[in-house]
Coordinates of C-alpha atoms (C1' of nucleotides) in Angstrom, one line a residue:
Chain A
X887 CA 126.4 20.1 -59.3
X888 CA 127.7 16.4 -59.6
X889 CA 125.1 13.5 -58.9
X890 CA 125.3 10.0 -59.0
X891 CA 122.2 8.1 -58.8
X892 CA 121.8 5.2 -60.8
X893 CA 118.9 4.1 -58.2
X894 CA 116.0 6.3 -57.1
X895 CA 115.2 6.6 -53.7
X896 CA 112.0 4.4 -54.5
X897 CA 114.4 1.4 -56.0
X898 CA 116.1 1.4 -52.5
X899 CA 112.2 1.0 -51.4
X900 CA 111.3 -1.5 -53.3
X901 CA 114.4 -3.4 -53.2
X902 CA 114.1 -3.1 -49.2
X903 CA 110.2 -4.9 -49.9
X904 CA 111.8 -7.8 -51.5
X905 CA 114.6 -8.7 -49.3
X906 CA 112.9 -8.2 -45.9
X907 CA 109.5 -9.9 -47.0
X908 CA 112.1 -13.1 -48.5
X909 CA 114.2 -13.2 -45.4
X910 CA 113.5 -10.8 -42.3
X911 CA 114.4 -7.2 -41.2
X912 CA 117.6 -8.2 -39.7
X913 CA 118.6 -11.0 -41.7
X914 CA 119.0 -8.3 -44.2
X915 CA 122.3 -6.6 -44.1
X916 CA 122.8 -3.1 -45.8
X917 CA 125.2 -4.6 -47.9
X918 CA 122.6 -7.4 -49.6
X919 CA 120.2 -4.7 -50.0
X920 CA 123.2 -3.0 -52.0
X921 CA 123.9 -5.8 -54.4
X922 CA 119.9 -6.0 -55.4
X923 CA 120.8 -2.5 -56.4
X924 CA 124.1 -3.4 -58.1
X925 CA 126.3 -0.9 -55.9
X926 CA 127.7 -0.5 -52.1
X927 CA 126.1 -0.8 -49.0
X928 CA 127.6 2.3 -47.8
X929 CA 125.9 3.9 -51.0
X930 CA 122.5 3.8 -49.7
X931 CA 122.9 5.9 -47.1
X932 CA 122.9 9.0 -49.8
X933 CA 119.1 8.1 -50.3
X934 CA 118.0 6.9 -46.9
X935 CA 119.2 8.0 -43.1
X936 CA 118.8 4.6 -41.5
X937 CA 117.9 1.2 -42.1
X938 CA 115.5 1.3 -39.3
X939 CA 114.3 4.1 -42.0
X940 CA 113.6 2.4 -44.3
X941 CA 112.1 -0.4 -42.3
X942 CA 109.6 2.0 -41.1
X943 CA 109.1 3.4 -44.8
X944 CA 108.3 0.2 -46.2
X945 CA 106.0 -0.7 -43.5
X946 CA 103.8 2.6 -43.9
X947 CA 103.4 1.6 -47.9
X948 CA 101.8 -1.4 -46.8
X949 CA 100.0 0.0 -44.6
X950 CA 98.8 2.8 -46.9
X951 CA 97.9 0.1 -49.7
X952 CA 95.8 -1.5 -47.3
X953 CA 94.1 1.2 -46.0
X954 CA 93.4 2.6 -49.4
X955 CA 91.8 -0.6 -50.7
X956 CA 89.4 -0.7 -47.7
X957 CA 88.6 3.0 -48.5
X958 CA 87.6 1.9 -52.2
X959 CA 85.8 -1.5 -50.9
X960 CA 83.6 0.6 -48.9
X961 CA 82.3 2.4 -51.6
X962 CA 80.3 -1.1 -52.6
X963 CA 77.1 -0.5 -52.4
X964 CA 74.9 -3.2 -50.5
X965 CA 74.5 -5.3 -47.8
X966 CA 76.8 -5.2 -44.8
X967 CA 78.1 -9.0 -46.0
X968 CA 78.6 -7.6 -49.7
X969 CA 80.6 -5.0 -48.4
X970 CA 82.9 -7.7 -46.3
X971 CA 83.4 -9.7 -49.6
X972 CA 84.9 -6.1 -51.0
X973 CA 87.0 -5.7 -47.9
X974 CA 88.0 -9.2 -48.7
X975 CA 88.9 -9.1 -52.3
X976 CA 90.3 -5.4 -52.1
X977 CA 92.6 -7.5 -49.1
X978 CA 93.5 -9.8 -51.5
X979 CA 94.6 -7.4 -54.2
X980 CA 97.1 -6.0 -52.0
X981 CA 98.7 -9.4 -50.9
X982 CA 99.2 -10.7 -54.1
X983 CA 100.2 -7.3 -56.1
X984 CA 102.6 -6.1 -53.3
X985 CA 103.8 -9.3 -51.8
X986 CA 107.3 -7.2 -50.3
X987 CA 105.2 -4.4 -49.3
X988 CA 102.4 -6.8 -47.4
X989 CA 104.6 -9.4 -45.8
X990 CA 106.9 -6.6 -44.3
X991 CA 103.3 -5.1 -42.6
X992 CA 102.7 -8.3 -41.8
X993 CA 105.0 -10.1 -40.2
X994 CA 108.0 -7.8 -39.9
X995 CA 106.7 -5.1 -37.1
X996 CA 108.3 -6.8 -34.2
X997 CA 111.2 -5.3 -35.5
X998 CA 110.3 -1.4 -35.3
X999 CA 110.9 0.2 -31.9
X1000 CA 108.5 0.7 -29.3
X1001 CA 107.3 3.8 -30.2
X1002 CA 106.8 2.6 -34.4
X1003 CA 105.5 -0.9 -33.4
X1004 CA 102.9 1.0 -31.4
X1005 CA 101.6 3.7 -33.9
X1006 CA 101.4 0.3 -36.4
X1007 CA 99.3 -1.7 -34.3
X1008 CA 96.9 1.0 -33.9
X1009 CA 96.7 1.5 -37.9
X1010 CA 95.9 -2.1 -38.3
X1011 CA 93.5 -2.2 -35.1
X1012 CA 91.8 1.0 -37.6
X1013 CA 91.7 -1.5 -40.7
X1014 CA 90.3 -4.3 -38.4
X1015 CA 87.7 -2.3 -37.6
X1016 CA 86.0 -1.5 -41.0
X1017 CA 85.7 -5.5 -41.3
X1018 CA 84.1 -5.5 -37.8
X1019 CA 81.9 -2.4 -38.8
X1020 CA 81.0 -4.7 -42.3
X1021 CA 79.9 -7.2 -40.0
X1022 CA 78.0 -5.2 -37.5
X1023 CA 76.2 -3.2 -40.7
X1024 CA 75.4 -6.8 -41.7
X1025 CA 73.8 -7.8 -38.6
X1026 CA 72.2 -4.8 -38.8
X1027 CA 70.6 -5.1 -42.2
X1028 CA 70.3 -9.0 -41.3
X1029 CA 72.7 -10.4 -44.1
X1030 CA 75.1 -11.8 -40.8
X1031 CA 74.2 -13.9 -38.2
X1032 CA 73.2 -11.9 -35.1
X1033 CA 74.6 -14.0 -32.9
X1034 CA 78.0 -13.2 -34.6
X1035 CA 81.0 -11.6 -32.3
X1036 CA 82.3 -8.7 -35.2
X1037 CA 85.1 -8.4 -33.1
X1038 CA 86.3 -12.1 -32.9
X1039 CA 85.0 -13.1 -36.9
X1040 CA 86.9 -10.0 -38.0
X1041 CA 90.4 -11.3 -36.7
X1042 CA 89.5 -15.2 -38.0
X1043 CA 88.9 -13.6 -41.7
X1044 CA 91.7 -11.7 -41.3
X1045 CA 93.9 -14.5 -39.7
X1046 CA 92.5 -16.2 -42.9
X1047 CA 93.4 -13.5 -45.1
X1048 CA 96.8 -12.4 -43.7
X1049 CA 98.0 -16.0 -43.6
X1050 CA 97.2 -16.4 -47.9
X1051 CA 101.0 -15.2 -48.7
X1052 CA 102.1 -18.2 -46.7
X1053 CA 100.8 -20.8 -48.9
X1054 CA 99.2 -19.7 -52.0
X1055 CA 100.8 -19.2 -55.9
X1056 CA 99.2 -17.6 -58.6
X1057 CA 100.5 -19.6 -60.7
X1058 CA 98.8 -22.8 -58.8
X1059 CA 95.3 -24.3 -60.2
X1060 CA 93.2 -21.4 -58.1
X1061 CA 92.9 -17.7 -59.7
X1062 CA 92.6 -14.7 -57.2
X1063 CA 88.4 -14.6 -58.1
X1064 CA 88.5 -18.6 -56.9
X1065 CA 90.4 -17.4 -54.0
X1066 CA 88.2 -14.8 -52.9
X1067 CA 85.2 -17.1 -53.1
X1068 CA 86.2 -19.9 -51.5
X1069 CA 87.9 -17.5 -48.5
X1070 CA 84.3 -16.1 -48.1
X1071 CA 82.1 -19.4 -48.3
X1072 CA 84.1 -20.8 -45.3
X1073 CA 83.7 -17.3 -43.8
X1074 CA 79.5 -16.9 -44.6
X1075 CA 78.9 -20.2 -44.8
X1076 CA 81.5 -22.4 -42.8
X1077 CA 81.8 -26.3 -43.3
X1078 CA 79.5 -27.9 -40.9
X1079 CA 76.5 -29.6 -42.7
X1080 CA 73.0 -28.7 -41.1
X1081 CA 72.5 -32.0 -39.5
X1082 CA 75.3 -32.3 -37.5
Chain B
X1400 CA 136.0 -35.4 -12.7
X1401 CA 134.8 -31.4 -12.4
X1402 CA 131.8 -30.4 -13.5
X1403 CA 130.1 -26.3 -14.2
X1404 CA 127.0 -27.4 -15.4
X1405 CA 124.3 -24.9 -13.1
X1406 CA 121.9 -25.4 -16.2
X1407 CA 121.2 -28.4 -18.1
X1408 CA 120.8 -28.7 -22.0
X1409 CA 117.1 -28.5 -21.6
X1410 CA 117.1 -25.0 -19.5
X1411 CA 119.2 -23.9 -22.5
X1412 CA 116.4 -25.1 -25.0
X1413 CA 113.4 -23.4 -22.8
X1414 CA 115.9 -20.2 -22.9
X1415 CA 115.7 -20.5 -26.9
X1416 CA 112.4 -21.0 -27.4
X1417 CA 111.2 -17.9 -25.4
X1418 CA 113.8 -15.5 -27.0
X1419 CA 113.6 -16.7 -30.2
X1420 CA 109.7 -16.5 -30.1
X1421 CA 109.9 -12.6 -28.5
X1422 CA 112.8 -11.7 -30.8
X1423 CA 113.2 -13.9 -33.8
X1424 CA 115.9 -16.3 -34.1
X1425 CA 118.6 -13.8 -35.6
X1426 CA 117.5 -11.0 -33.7
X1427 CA 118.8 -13.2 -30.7
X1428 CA 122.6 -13.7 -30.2
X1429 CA 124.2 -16.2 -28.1
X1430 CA 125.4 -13.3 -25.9
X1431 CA 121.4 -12.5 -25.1
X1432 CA 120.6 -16.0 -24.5
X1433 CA 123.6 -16.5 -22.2
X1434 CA 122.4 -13.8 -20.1
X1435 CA 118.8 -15.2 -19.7
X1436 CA 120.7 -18.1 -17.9
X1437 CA 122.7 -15.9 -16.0
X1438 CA 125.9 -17.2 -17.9
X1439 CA 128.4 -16.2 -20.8
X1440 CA 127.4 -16.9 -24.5
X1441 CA 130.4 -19.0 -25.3
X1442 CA 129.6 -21.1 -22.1
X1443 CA 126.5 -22.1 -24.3
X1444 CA 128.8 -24.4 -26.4
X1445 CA 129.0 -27.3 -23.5
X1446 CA 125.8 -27.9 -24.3
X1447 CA 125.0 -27.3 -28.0
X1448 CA 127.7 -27.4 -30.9
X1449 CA 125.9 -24.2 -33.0
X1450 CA 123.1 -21.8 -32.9
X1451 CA 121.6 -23.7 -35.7
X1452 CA 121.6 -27.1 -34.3
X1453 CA 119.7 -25.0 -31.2
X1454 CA 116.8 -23.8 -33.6
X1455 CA 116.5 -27.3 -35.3
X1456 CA 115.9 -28.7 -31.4
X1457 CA 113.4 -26.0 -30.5
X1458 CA 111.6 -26.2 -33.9
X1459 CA 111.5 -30.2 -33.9
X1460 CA 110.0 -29.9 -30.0
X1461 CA 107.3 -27.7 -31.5
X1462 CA 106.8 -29.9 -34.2
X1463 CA 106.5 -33.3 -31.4
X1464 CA 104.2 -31.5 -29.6
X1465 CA 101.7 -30.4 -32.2
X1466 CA 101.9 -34.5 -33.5
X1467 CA 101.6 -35.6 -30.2
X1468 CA 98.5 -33.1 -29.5
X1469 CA 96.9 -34.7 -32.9
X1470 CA 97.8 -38.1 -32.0
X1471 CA 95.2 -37.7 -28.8
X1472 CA 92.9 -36.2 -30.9
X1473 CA 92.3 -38.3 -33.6
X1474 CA 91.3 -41.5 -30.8
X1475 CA 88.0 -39.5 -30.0
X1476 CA 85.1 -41.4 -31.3
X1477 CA 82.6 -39.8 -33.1
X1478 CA 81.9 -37.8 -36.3
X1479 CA 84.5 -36.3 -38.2
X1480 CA 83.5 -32.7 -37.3
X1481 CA 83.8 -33.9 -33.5
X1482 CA 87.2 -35.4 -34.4
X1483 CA 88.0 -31.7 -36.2
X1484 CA 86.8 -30.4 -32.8
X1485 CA 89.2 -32.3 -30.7
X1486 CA 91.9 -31.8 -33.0
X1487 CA 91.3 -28.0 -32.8
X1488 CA 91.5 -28.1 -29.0
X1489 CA 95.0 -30.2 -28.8
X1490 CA 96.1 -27.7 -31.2
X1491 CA 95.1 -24.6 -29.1
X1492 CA 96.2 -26.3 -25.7
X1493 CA 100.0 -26.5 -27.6
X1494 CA 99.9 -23.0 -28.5
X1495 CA 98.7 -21.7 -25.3
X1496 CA 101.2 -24.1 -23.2
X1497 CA 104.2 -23.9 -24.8
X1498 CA 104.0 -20.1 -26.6
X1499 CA 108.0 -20.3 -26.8
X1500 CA 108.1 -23.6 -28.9
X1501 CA 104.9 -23.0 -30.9
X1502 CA 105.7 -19.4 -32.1
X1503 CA 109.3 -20.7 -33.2
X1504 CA 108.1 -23.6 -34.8
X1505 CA 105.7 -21.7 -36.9
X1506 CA 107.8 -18.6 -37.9
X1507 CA 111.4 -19.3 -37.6
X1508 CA 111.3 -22.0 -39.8
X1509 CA 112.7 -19.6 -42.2
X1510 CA 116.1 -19.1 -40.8
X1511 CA 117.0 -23.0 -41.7
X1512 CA 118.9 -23.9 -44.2
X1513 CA 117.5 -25.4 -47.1
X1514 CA 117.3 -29.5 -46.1
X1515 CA 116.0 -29.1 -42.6
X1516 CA 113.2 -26.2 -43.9
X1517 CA 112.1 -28.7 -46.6
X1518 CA 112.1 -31.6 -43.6
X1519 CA 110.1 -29.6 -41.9
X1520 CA 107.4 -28.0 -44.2
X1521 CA 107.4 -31.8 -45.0
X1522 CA 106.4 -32.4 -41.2
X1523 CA 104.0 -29.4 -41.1
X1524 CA 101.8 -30.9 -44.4
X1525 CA 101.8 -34.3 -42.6
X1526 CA 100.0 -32.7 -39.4
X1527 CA 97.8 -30.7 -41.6
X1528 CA 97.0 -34.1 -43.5
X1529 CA 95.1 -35.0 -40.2
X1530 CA 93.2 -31.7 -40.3
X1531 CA 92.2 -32.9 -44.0
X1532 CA 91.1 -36.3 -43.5
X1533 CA 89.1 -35.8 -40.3
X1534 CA 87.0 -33.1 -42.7
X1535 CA 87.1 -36.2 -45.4
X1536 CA 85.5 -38.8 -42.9
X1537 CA 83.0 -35.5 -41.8
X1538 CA 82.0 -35.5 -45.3
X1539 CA 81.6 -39.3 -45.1
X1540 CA 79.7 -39.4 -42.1
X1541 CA 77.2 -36.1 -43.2
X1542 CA 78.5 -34.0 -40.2
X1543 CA 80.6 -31.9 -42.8
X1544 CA 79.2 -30.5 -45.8
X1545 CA 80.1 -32.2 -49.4
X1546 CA 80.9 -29.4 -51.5
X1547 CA 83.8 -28.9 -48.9
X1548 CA 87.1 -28.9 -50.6
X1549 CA 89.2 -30.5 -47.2
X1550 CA 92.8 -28.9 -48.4
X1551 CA 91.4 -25.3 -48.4
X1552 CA 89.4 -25.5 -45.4
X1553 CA 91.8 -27.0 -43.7
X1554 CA 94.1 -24.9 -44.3
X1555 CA 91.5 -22.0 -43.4
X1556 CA 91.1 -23.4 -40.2
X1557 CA 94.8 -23.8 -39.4
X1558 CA 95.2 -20.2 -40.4
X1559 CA 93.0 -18.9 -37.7
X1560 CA 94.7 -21.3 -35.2
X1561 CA 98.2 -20.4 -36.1
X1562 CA 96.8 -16.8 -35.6
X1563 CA 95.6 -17.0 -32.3
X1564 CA 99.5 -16.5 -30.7
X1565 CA 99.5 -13.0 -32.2
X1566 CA 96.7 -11.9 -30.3
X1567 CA 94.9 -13.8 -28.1
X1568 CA 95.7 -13.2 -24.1
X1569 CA 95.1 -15.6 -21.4
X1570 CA 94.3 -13.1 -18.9
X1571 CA 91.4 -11.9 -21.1
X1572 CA 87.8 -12.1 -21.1
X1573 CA 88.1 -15.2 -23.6
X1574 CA 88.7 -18.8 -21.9
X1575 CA 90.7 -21.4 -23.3
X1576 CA 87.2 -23.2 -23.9
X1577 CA 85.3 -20.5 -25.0
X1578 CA 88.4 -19.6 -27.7
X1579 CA 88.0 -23.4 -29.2
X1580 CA 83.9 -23.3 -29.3
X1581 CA 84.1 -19.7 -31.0
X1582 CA 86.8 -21.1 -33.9
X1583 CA 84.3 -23.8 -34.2
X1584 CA 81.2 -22.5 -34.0
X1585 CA 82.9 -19.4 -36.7
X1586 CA 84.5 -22.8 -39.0
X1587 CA 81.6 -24.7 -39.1
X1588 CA 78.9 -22.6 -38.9
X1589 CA 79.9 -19.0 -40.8
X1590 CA 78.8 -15.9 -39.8
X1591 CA 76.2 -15.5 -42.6
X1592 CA 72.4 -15.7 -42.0
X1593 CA 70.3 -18.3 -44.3
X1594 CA 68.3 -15.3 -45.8
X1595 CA 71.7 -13.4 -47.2
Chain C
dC792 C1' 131.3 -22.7 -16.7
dC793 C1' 135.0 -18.7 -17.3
dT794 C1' 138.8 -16.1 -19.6
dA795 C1' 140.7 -14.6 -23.5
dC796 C1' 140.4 -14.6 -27.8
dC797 C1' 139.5 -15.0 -33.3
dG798 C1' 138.0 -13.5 -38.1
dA799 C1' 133.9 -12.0 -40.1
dT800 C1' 130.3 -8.9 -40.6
dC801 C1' 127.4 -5.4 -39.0
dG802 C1' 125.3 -0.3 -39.5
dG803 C1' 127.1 3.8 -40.5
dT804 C1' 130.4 8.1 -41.6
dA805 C1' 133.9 11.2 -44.0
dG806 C1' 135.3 12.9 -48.0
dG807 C1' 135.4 13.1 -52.6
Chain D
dC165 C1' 127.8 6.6 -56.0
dC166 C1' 132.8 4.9 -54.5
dT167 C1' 136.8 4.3 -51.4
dA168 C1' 138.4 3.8 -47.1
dC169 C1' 137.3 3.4 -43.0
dC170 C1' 135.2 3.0 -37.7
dG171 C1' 133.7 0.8 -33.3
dA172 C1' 130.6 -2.7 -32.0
dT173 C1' 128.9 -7.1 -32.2
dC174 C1' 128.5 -11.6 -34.1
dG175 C1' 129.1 -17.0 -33.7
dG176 C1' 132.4 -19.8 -32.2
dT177 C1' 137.2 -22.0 -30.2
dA178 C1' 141.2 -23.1 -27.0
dG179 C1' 142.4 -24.1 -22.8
dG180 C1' 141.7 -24.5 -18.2

DNA sequence: CCTACCGATCGGTAGG
DNA sequence: CCTACCGATCGGTAGG
């Protein structure tokens, strides 16, 4: 038995989270995705079946990364707030570890078919609700606000979180600790003084 | 003289900005915008000389209407958190009035080419300039905290307001006004109680 | 605004 | 993993 991989089937995976987090699902072309890899377009299609494949394969990894943070985050012991600022920094970890991975969750979706698109929107409706569960545990225990919406404050953090690959770089004067503090001050504390 | 024209160059414009808002801009060909006007995709070219030139006019529309939003804003008198709060309404009346141009504006900005995404990143900083100095004169005035930092709130608060076209719906519970005083209330109060 | 095209590129297959 | 393709579709032009 002859084989001919060079590339695993995970390259063509991570290669896929590069190219359609840099420029979109379909301004990707089989044939760029090939020359990341160093051989043919046509040659991917010995380790994946479509490229709406491996759209959808990409997508779940994010997913799965997020979901698996959230799962460790809520481990935290504490208040319902202390567990939000795990939720946030295990968020965090995610977007800046697996940019490709994230950004294709993120913003590439309207791509899948009806049928994907849906089964994705309901996974991140599931994430979205351990951040509103955070916040209704911390109105509970009386570390948020009770006159706090979970539902709406959950989707402004994460509108907050979800927008970080858009504008910040490591490499810039804030670390990811700086980041996850100054993300949850505006959340807990906003930036309205008291005499207003 | 003859003349074809049944659509003008601006029914071709308001066809652009709704499909490439639904689809993306390269997920929509000539062909599909031709048929939203009821005509043939190379009858397009009497009124635009490219595709490209077509998403530089939708996204610069967005962009005049998010300056001309802030313009109004910014002659409210008052304190610089009730300046914030009128430039955080003009902002949600241009998403929720023109969805096409808006949604183009802020995520197809990647399908330029290199000059005219630089111009318009540069455009983008310049509107969230005004975001940043009305927090500065808050800060001034005492109706926004000092240990503020204006860049990162700001862009904070343009995160959630960029946010709100991926899942906020008219026809909902939430009102337009009731949308702008929860994003406020949530920026500049927090969601965390005093005794956290 | 239509008809009739153009060359280029797309996702994907057959066969080795 | 490569070679050699395929039909379909792309943005765009010429000429009326």
């Amino acid at each position: 038995m002859t084989t001919y991989a060079r590339n695993s089937r995970l390259d063509v995976v991570l290669a896929a989270e590069r190219l359609f987090a840099q420029r979109g699902f379909h301004a990707t072309s089989m044939r760029d995705l090939g020359r990341e890899l160093g051989l043919h377009g046509s040659s991917l299609y010995s380790h994946i079946t479509s490229k709406e494949d491996l759209l959808v394969e990409v997508i779940d990894r994010g997913a799965e990364l997020f979901d698996a943070a959230a799962a460790r985050a809520e481990q935290a012991a504490g208040s319902g707030a202390e567990r939000l600022a795990a939720l946030v920094r295990g968020h965090l970890d995610v977007v800046l570890e697996h940019v490709g991975a994230a950004r294709t969750y993120l913003n590439e979706a309207h791509a899948l078919d009806d049928q994907q698109r849906r089964r994705v929107i309901e996974r991140r409706d599931g994430y979205e609700r351990r951040f509103r569960e955070a916040m209704t545990a911390g109105i509970g225990d009386g570390s948020i606000r009770a006159d706090v919406d979970p539902r709406l404050a959950s989707i402004f953090l994460l509108s907050i979180l979800n927008s970080v690959e858009r504008w910040y770089r490591p490499e810039g004067p804030l670390d990811r600790n700086q980041l996850a503090a100054e993300i949850l001050e505006f959340a807990l504390s906003g930036i309205g003084s008291r005499a207003r």
